[in-house]
GROMACS .gro file of C-alpha atoms in nm:
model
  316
    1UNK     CA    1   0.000   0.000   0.000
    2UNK     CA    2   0.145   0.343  -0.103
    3UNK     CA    3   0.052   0.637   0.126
    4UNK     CA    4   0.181   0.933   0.176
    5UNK     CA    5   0.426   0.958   0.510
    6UNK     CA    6   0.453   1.149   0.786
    7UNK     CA    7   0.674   1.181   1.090
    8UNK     CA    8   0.572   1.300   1.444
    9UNK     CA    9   0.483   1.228   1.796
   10UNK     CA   10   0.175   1.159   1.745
   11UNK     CA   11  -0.186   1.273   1.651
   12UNK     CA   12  -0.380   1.568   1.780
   13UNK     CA   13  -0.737   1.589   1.721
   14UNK     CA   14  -0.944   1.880   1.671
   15UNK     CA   15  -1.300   1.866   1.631
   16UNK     CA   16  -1.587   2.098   1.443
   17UNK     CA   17  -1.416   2.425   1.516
   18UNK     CA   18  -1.704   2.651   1.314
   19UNK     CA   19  -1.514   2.902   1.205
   20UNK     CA   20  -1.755   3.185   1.127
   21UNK     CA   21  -1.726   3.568   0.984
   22UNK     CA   22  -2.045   3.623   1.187
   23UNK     CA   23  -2.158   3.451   1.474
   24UNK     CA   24  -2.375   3.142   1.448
   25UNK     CA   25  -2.725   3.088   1.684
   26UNK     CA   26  -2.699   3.252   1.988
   27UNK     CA   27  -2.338   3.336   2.026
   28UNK     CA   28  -2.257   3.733   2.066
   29UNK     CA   29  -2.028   3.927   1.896
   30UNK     CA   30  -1.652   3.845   1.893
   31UNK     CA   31  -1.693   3.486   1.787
   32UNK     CA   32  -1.450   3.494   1.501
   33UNK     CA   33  -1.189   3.603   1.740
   34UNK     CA   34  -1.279   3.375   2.012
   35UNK     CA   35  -1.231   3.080   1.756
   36UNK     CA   36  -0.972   3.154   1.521
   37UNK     CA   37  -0.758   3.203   1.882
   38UNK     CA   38  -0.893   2.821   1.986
   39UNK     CA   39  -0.779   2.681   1.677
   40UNK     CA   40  -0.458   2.879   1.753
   41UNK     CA   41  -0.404   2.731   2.048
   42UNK     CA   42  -0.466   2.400   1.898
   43UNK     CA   43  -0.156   2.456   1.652
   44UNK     CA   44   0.081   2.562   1.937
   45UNK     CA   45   0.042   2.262   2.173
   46UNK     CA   46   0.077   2.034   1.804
   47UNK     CA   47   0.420   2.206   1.733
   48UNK     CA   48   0.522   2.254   2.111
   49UNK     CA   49   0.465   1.844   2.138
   50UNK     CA   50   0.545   1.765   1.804
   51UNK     CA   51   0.186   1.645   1.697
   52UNK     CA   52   0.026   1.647   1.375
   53UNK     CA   53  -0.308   1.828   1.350
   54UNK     CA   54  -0.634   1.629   1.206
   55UNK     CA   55  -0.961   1.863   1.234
   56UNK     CA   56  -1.274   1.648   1.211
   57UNK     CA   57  -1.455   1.782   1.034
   58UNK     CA   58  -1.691   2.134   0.985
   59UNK     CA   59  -1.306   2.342   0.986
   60UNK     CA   60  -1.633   2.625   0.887
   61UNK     CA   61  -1.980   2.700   0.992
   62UNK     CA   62  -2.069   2.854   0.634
   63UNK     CA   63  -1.940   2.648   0.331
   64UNK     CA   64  -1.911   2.971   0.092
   65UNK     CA   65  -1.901   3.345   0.119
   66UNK     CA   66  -1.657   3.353   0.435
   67UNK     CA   67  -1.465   3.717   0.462
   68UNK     CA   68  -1.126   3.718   0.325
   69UNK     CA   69  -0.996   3.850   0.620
   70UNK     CA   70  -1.053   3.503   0.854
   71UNK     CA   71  -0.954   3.333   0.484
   72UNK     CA   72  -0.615   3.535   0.531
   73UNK     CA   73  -0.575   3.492   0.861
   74UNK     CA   74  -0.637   3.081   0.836
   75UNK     CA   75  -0.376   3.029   0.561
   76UNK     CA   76  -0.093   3.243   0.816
   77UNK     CA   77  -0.183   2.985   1.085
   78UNK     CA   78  -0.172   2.666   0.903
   79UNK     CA   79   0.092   2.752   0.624
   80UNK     CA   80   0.349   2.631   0.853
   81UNK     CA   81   0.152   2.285   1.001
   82UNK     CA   82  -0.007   2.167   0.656
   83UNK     CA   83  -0.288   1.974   0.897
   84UNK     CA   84  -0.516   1.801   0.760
   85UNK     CA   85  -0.899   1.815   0.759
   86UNK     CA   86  -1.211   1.573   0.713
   87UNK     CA   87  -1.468   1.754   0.476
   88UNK     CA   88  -1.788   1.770   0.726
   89UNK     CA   89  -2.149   1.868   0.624
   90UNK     CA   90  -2.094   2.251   0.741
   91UNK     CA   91  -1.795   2.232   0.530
   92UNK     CA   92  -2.044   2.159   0.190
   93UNK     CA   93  -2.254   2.348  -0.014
   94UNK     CA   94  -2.616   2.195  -0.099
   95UNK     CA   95  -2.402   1.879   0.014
   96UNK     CA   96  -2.200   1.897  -0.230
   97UNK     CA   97  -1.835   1.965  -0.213
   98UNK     CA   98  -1.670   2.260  -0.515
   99UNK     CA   99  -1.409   2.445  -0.555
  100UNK     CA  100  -1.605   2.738  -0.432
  101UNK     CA  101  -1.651   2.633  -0.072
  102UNK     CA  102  -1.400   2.795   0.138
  103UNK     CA  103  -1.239   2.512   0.246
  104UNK     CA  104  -1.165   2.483  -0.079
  105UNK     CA  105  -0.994   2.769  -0.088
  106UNK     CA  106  -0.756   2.666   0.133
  107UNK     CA  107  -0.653   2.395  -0.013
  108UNK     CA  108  -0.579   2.551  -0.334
  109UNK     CA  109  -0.388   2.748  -0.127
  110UNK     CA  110  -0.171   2.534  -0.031
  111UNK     CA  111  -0.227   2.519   0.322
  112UNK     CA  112  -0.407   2.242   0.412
  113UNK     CA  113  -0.476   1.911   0.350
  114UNK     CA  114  -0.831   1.744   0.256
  115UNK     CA  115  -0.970   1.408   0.367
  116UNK     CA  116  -1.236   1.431   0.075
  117UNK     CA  117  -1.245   1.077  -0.008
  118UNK     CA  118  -1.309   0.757   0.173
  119UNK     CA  119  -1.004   0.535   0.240
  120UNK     CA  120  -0.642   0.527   0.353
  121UNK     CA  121  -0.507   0.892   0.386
  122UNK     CA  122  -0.164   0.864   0.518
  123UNK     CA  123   0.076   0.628   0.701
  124UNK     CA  124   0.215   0.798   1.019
  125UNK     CA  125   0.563   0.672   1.194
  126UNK     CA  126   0.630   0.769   1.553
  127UNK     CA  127   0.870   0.698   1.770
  128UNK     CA  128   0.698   0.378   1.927
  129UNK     CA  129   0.587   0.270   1.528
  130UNK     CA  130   0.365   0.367   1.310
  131UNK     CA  131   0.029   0.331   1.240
  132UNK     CA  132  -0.233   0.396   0.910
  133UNK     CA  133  -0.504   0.659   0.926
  134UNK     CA  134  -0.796   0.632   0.735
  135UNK     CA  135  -1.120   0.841   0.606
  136UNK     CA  136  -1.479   0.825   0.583
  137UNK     CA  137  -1.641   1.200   0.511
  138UNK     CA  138  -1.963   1.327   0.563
  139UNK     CA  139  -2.157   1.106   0.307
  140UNK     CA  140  -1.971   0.824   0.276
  141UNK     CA  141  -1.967   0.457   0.475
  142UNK     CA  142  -1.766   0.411   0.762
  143UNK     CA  143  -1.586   0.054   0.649
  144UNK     CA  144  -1.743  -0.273   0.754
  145UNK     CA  145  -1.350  -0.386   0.751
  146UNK     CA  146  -1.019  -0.286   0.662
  147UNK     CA  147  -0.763  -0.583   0.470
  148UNK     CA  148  -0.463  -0.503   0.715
  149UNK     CA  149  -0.232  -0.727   0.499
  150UNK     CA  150  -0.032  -0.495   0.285
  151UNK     CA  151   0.056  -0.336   0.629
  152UNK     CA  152   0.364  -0.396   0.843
  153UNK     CA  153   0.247  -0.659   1.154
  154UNK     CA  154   0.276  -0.395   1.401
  155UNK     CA  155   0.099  -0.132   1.249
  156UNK     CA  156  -0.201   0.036   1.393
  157UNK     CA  157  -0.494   0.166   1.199
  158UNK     CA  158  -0.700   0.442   1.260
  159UNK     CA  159  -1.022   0.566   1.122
  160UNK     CA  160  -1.131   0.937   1.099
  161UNK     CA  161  -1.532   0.990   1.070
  162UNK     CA  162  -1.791   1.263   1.047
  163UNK     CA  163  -2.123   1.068   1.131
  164UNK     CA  164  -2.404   1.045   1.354
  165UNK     CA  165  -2.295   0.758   1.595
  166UNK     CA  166  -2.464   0.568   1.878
  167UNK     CA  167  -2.284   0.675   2.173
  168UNK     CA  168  -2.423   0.635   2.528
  169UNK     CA  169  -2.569   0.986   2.494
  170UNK     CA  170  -2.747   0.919   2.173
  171UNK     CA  171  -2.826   0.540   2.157
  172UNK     CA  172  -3.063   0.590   1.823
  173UNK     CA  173  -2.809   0.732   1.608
  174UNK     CA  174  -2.760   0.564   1.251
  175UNK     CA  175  -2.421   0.436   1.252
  176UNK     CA  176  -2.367   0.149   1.499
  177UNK     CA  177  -2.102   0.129   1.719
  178UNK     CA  178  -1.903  -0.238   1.659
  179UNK     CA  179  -1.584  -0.394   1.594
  180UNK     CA  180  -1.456  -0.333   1.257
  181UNK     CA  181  -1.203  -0.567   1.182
  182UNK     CA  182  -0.856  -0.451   1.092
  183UNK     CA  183  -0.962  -0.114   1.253
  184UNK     CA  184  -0.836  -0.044   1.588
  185UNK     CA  185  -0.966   0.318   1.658
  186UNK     CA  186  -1.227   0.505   1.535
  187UNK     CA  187  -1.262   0.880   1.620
  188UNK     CA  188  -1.608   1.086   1.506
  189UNK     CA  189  -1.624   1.414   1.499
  190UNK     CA  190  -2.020   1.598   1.382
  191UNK     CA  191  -2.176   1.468   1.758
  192UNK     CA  192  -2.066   1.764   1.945
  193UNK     CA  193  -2.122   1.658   2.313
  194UNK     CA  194  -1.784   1.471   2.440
  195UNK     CA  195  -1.855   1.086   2.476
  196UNK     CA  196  -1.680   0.851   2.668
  197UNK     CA  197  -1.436   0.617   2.446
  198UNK     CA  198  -1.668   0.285   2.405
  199UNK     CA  199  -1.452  -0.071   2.325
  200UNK     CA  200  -1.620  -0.293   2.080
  201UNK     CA  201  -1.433  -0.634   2.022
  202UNK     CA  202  -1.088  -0.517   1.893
  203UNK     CA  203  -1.235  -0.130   1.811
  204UNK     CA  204  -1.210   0.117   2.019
  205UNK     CA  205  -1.491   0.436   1.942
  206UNK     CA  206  -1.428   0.747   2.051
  207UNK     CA  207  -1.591   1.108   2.036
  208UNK     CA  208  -1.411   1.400   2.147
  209UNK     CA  209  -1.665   1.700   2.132
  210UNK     CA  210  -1.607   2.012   1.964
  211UNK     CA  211  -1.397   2.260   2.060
  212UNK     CA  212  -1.621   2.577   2.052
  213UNK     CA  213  -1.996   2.609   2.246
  214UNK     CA  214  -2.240   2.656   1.950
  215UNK     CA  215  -2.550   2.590   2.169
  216UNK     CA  216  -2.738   2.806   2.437
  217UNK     CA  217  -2.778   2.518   2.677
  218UNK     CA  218  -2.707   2.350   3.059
  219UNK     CA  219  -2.514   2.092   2.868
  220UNK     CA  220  -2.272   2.404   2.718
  221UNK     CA  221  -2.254   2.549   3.035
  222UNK     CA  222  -2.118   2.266   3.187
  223UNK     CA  223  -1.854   2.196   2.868
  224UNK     CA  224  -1.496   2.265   2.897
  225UNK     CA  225  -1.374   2.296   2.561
  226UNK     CA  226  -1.052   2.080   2.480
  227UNK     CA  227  -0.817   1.858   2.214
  228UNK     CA  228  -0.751   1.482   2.256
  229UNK     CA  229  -0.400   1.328   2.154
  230UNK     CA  230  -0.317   0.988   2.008
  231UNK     CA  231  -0.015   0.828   2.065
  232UNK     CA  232   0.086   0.458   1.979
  233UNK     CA  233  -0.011   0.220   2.313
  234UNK     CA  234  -0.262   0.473   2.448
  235UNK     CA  235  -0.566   0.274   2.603
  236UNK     CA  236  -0.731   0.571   2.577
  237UNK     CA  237  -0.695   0.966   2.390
  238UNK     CA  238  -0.520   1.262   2.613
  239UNK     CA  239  -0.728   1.523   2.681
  240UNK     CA  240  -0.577   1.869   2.671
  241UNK     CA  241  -0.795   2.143   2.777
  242UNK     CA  242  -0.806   2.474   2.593
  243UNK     CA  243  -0.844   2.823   2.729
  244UNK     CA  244  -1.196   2.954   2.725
  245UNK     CA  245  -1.395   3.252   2.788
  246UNK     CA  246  -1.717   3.222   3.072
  247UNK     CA  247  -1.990   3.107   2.901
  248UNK     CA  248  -2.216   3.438   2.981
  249UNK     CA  249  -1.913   3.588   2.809
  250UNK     CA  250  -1.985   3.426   2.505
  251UNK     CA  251  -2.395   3.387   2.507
  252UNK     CA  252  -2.638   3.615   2.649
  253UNK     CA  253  -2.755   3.628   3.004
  254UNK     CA  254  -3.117   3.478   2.987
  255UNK     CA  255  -3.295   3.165   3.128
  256UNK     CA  256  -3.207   2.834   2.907
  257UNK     CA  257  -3.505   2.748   2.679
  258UNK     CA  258  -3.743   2.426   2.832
  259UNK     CA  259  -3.466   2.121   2.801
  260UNK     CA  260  -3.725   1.905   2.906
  261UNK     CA  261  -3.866   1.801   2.564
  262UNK     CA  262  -3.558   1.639   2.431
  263UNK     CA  263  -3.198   1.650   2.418
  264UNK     CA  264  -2.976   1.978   2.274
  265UNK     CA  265  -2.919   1.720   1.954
  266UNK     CA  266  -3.304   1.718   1.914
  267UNK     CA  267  -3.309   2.094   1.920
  268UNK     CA  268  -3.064   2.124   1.664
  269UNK     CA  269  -3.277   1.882   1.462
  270UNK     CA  270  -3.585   2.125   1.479
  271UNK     CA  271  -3.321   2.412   1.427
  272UNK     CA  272  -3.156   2.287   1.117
  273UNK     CA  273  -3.515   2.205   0.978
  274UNK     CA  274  -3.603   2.515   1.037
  275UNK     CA  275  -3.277   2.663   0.834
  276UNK     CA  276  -3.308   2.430   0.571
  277UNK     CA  277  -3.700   2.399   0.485
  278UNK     CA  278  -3.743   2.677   0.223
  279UNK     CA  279  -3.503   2.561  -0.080
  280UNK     CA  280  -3.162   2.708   0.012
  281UNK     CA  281  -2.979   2.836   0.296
  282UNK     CA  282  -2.663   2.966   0.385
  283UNK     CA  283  -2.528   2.645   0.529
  284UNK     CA  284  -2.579   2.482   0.231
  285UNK     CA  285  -2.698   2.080   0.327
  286UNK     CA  286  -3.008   1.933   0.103
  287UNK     CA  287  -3.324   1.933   0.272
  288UNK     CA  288  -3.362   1.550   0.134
  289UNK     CA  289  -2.948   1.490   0.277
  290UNK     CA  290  -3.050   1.652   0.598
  291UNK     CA  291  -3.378   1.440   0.662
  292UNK     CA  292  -3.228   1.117   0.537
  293UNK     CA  293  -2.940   1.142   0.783
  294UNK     CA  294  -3.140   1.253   1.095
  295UNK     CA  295  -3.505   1.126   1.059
  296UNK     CA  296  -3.535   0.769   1.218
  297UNK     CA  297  -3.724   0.569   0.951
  298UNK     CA  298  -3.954   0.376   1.210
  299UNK     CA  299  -4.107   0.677   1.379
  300UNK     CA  300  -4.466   0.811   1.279
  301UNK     CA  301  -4.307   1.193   1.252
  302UNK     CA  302  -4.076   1.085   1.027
  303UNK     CA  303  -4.380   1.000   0.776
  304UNK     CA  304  -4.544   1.295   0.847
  305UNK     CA  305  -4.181   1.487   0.774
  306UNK     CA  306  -4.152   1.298   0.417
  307UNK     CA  307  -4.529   1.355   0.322
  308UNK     CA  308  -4.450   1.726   0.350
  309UNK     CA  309  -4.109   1.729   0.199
  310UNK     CA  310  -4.295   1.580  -0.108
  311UNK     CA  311  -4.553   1.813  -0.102
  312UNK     CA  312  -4.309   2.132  -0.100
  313UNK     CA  313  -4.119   1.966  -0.381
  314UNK     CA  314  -4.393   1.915  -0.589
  315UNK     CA  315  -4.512   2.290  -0.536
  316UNK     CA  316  -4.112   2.386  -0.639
   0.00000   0.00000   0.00000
């Protein structure tokens, strides 16, 4: 197997930073700041412990139309590092990835790597060995195996995602949690609450939350933002916590909406509809993509929720 190589420490893990011109949902002014110094952060602890960055996924909140200014300021930061990034949904336009999307436009910068397409990426050797890290996108299957045989015996392999997975906060979610053979780690990104690291059969699962609050809720309030580090023989990833303004700092001072109805995932459902029911929005997913990947097929709602999608299409 030929694959690119590269040489560090390790891996460190950054997930859904939604990097934003204007602030997203509730969040006051400042944002773009406030996150662009995160991801900052992020890149000094990877070159002060000799780490290679991975992002996973949704590097931006809006696919397209992002100010040149935080475009400028991105391709200073990573120009040196090079990291690489999983294409999430946010990252997509109408779910579909071009060359106008502003990831996009830092690639063709030169400054940063895409994990576009499902498969081996790169082969990484460390000083305890090396180990193969692999891809699946939004939109594309997380492997039901991997053929380990073109490998070296004592190399690891590790699997990037961006998918809605069945951790013990969200036991419905559509991608199940199990032992993929030939895989031996699996981290998600997209499921912004941090999950503990589950251990299926020779797979180990783990989800390491995002690294900036997007939603006004008691679950944000509680979250302490923060990067997780793979090295070769970890049992489990290191968690590194970032710096971090108080949350009243960063949303307003009101009461928390009624929490009681469902969880903060739930919300966003109902929020994203929202966004995306009237043909095209800003954040660019298909209303059919969207529904297919969150609506749970057995569930009388979800029938009612296709009836009217056809209904609005056929009025288009």
């Amino acid at each position: 197997m030929s694959l690119p190589e590269e040489r560090a420490d390790g891996l460190l893990f950054v997930a859904d930073p939604h990097l934003a011109g204007t602030p997203p949902g509730q969040r006051l002014p400042g944002y773009p700041r406030q996150v662009l110094h995160k991801v900052g952060q992020c890149l000094k602890i990877a070159r002060d412990k000799n780490l290679l960055p991975v992002f996973l996924g949704d590097l931006f909140h809006w696919p397209r139309e992002n100010p040149n200014w935080l475009l400028v300021e991105l391709m200073d930061l990573f120009r040196p590092f090079r990291p690489y990034a999983l294409i999430g949904n946010h990252d997509k336009f109408q779910a579909r990835l071009t060359d106008d999307c502003s990831i996009c436009v830092l690639e063709a910068a030169g400054v940063i790597r895409l994990l576009k397409e499902g498969g081996p990426a790169f082969r990484i050797v460390t000083p305890q060995g090396a180990a193969v890290l692999g891809a699946s996108p939004d939109g594309t299957p997380v492997p039901e195996s991997f053929d380990r045989s073109a490998l070296d015996a004592d190399d690891q392999v590790l699997w990037v995602t961006h998918h809605n997975v069945n951790f013990p906060d969200f036991p419905d979610k559509k991608v199940q949690s199990r032992e993929i053979p030939g895989v031996d780690w699996v981290i998600n990104g997209h499921i912004h609450r941090p999950q503990p690291t589950l251990q299926a059969g020779a797979t180990r699962w783990s989800n390491p939350g995002n690294i900036v609050r997007l939603t006004f809720s008691s679950k944000s309030l509680e979250r302490r933002p923060a990067i997780h580090i793979w090295r070769l023989g970890m049992e489990d990833l290191e968690r590194v916590e970032l710096e971090y303004l108080p949350f009243y700092d960063v949303f307003p001072q009101q009461d928390f909406p009624d929490e009681t109805g469902g969880t903060d995932e739930q919300s966003g459902f109902l929020e994203g509809l929202q966004r995306l029911a009237w043909k095209r929005t800003r954040e660019g997913a298909g209303l059919k993509q969207f529904l297919s990947d969150n609506l749970q097929p057995g569930l009388a709602e979800s029938a009612l929720v296709w009836k009217l999608y056809n209904e609005v299409i056929a009025d288009e």
